[in-house]
PDB file of C-alpha atoms in Angstrom:
ATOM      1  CA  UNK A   1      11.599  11.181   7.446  1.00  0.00           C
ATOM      2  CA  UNK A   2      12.311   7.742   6.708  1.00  0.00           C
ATOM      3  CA  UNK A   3      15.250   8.002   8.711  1.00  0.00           C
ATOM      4  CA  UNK A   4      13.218   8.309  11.857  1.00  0.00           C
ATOM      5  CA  UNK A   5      11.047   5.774  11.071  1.00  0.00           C
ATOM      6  CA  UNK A   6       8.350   7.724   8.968  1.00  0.00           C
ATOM      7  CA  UNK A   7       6.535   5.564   6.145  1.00  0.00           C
ATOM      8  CA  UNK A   8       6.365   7.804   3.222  1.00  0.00           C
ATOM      9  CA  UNK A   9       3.648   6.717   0.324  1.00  0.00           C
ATOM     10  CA  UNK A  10       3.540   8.855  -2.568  1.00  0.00           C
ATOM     11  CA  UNK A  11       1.749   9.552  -5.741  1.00  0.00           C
ATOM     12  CA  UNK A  12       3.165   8.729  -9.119  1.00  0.00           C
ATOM     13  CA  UNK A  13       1.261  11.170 -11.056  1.00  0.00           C
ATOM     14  CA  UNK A  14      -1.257  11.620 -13.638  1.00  0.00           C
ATOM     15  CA  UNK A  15       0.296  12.303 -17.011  1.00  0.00           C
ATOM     16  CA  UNK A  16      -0.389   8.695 -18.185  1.00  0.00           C
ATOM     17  CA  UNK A  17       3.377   8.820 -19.381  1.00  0.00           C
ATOM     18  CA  UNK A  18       6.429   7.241 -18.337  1.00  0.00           C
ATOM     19  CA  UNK A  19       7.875   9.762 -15.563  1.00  0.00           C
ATOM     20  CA  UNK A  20       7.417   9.081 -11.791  1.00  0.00           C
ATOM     21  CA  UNK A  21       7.144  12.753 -10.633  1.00  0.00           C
ATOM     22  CA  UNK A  22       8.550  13.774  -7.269  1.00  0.00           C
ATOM     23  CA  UNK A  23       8.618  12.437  -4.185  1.00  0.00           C
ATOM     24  CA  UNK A  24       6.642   9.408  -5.745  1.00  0.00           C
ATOM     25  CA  UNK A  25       9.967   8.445  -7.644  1.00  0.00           C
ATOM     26  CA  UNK A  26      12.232   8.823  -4.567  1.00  0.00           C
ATOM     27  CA  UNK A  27      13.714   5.756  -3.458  1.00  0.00           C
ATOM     28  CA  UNK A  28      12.844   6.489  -0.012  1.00  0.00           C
ATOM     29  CA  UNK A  29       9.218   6.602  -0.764  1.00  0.00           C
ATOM     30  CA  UNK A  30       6.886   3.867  -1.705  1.00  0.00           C
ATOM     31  CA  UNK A  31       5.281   5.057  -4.976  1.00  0.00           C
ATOM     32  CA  UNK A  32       2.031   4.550  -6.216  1.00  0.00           C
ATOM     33  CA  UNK A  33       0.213   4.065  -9.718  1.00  0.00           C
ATOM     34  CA  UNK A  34      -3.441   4.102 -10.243  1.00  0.00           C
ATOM     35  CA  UNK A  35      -5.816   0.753 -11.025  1.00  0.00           C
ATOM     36  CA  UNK A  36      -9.442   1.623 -12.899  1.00  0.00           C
ATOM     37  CA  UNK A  37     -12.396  -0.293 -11.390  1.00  0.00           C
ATOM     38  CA  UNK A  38     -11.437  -3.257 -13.282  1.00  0.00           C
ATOM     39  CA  UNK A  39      -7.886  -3.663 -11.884  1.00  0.00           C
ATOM     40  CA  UNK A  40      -6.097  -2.765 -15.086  1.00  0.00           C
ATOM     41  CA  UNK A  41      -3.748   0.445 -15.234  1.00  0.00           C
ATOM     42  CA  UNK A  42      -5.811   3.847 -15.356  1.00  0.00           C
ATOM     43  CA  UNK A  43      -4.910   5.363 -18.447  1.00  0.00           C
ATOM     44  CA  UNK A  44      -3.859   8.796 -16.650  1.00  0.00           C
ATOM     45  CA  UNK A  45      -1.643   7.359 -14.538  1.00  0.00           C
ATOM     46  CA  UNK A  46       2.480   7.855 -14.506  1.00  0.00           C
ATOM     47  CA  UNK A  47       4.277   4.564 -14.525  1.00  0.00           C
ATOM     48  CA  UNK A  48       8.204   3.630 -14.953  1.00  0.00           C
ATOM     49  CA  UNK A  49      10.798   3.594 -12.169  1.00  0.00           C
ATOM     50  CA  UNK A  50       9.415   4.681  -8.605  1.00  0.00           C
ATOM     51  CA  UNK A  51       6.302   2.466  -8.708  1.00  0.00           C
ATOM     52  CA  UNK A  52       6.156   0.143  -5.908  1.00  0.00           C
ATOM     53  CA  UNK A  53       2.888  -0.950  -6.144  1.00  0.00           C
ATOM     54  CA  UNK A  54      -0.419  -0.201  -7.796  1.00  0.00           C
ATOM     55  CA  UNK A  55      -3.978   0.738  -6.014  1.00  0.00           C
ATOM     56  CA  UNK A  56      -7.264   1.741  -6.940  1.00  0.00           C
ATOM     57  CA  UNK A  57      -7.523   5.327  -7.909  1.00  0.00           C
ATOM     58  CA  UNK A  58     -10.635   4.827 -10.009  1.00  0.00           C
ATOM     59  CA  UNK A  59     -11.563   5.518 -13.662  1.00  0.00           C
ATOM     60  CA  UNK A  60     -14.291   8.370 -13.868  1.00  0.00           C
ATOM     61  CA  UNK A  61     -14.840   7.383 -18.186  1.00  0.00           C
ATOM     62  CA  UNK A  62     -16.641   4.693 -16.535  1.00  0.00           C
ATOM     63  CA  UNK A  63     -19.841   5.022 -14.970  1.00  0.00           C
ATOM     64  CA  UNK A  64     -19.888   4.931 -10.993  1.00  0.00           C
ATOM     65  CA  UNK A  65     -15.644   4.687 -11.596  1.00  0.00           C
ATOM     66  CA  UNK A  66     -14.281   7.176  -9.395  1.00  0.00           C
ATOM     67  CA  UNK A  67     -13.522   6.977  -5.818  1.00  0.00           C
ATOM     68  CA  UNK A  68     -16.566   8.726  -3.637  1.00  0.00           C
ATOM     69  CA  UNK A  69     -14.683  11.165  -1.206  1.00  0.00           C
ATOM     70  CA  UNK A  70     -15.998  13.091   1.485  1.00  0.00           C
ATOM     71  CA  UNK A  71     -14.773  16.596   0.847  1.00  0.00           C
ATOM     72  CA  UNK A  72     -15.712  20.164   1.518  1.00  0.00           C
ATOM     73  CA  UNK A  73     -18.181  21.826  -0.677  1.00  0.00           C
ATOM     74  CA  UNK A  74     -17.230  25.733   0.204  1.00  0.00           C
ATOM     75  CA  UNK A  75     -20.308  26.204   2.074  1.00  0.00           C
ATOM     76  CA  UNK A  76     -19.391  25.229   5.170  1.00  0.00           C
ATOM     77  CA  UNK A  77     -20.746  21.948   4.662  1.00  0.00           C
ATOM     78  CA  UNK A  78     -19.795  18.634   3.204  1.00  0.00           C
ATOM     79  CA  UNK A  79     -20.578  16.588   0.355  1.00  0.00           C
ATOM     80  CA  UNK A  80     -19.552  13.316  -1.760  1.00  0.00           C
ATOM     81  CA  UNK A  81     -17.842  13.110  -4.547  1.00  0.00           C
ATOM     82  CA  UNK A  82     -16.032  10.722  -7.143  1.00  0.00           C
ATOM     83  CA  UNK A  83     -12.355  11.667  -8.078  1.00  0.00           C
ATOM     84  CA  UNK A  84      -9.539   9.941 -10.150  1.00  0.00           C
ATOM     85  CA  UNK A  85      -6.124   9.831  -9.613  1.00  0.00           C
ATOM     86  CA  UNK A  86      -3.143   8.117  -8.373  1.00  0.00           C
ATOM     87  CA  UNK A  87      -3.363  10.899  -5.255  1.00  0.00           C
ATOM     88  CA  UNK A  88      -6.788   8.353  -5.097  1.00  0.00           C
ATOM     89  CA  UNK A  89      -4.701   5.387  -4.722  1.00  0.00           C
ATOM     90  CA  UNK A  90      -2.198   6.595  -2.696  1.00  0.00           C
ATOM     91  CA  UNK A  91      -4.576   6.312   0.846  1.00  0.00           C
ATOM     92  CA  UNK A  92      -5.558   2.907  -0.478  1.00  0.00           C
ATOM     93  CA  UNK A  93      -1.621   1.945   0.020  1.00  0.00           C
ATOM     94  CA  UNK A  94      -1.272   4.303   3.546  1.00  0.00           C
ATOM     95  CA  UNK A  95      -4.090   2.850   5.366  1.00  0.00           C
ATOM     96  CA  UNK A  96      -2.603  -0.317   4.601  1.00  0.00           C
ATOM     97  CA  UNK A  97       0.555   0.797   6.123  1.00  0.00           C
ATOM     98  CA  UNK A  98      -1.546   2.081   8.994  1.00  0.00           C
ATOM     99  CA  UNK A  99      -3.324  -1.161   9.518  1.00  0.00           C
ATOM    100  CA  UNK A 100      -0.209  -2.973   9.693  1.00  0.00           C
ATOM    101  CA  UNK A 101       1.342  -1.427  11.665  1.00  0.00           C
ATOM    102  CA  UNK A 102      -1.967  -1.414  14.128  1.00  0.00           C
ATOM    103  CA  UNK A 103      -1.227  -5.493  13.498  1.00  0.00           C
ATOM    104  CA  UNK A 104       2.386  -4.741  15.150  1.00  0.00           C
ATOM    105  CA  UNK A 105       4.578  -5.295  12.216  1.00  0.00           C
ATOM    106  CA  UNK A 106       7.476  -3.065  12.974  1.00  0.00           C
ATOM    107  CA  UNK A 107       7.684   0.378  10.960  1.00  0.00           C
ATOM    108  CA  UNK A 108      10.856  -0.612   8.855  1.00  0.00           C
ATOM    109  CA  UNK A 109       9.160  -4.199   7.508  1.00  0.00           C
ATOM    110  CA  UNK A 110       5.744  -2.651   6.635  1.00  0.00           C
ATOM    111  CA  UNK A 111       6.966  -1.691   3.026  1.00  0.00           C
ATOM    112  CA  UNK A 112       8.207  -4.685   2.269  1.00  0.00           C
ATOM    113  CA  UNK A 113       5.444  -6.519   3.775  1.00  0.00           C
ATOM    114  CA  UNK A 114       3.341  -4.924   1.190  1.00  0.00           C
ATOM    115  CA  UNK A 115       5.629  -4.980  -1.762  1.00  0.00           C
ATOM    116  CA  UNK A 116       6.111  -8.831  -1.207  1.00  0.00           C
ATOM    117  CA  UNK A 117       2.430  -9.499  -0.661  1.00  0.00           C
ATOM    118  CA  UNK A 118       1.158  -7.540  -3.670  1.00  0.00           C
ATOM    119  CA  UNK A 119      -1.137  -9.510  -6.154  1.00  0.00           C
ATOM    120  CA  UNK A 120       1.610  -9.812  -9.633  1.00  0.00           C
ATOM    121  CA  UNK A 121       2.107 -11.295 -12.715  1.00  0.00           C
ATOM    122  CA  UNK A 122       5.641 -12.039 -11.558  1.00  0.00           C
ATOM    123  CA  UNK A 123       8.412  -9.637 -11.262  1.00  0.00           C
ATOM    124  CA  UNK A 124       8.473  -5.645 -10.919  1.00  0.00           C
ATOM    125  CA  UNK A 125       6.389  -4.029 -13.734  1.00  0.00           C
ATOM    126  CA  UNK A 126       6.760  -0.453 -14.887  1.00  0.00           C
ATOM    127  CA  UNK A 127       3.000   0.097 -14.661  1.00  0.00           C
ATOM    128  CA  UNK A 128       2.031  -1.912 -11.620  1.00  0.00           C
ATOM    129  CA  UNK A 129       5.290  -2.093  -9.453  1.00  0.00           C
ATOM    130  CA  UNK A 130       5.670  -5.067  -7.585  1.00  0.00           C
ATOM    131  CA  UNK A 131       1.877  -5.705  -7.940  1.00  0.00           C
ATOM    132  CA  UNK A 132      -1.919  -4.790  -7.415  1.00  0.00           C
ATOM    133  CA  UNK A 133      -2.040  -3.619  -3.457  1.00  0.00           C
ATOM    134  CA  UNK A 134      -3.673  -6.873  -1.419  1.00  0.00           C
ATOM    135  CA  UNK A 135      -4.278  -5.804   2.272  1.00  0.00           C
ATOM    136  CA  UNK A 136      -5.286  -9.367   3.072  1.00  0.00           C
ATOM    137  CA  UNK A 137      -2.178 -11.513   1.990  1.00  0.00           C
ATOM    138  CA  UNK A 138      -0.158  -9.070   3.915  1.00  0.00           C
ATOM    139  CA  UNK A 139      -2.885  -9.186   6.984  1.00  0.00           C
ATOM    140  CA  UNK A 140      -1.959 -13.138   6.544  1.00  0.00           C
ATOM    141  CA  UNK A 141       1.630 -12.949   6.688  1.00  0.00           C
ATOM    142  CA  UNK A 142       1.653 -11.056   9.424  1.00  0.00           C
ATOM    143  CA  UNK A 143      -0.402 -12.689  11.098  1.00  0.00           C
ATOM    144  CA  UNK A 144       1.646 -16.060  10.551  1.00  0.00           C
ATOM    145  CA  UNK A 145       4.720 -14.241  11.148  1.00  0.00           C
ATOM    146  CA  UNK A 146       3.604 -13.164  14.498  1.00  0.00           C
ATOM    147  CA  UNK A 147       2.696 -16.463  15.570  1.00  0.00           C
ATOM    148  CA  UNK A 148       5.848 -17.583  15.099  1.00  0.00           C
ATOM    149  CA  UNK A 149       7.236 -15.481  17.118  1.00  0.00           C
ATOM    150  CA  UNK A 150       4.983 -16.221  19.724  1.00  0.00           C
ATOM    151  CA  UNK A 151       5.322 -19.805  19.302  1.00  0.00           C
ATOM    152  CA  UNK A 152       9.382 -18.912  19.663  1.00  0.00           C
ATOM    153  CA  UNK A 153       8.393 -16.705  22.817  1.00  0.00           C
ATOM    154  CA  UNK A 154       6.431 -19.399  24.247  1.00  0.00           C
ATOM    155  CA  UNK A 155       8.680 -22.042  23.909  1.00  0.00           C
ATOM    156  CA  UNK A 156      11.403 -19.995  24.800  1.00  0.00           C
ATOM    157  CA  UNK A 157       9.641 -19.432  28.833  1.00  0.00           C
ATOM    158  CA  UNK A 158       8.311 -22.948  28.724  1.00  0.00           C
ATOM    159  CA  UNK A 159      12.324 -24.282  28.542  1.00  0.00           C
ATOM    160  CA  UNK A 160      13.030 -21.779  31.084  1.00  0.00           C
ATOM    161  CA  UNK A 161      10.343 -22.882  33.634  1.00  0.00           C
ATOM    162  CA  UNK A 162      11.605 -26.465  32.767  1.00  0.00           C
ATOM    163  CA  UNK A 163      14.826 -25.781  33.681  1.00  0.00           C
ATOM    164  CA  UNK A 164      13.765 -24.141  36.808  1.00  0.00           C
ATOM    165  CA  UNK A 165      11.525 -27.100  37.632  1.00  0.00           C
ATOM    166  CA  UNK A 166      14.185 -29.375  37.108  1.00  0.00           C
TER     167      UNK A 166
END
């Protein structure tokens, strides 16, 4: 998948051990752990090598902790409910991809757009990765990146209709 240009995010599990399980610990992936509502590790969640990054995945011990989902009840019909779990966090760290790319930053840079971006304490951790998933900082540097490349791009056609004027 990643071969063709596929962003793969996975879960790193929910044994609150060291283990990554599969595909979370694949290299090819990016691998996510699980934050509680107050940004420190949820104690369910896997950590060790294959975390990437960390997102919320909520904390349900707490009150109001987990993360509301829309799901289906098995009535035909639909209802809310709170969850836990890293496969919680894991959309938090997709949709980030998503956006990004939305934002034009091509398919092969978004990972690392979001690994180098994430909020950290300094280098990669075995609980949070490279850092606490922050959608904005990466919104920023792409944002900044793509202006330079405009700025390039514009400069670039105004020396060309110089040298045509000239």
């Amino acid at each position: 998948a990643r071969a063709k240009g596929v962003i793969v995010v996975a879960a790193a599990g929910n044994s609150g051990r060291r283990g990554v399980g599969y595909p979370g610990a694949l290299e090819e992936t990016i691998g996510v752990s699980a934050l509680g509502p107050g940004g420190k590790m949820a104690p369910y969640s896997s950590y060790g090598k294959g975390v990437d990054i960390s997102a919320p995945g909520g904390d349900k011990r707490q009150r109001n902790g987990g993360i509301l989902q829309d799901t289906i009840d098995g009535k035909g019909g639909h209802h809310y409910v709170e969850y836990q779990g890293t496969s919680m966090a894991t959309p938090h760290v997709a949709g980030a991809a998503a956006v990004l790319l939305s934002r034009g930053v091509p398919a092969d840079k978004v990972e690392q757009t979001l690994l180098q971006t994430a909020k950290s304490e300094g280098a990669w951790d075995e609980k949070f990765g490279h850092g606490q998933l922050d959608l904005g900082a990466a919104l920023d540097t792409s944002v900044e990146n793509a202006n330079g490349i405009r700025f390039l791009l514009g400069a670039f056609l105004a020396f060309l209709i110089a040298q045509m004027a000239g």
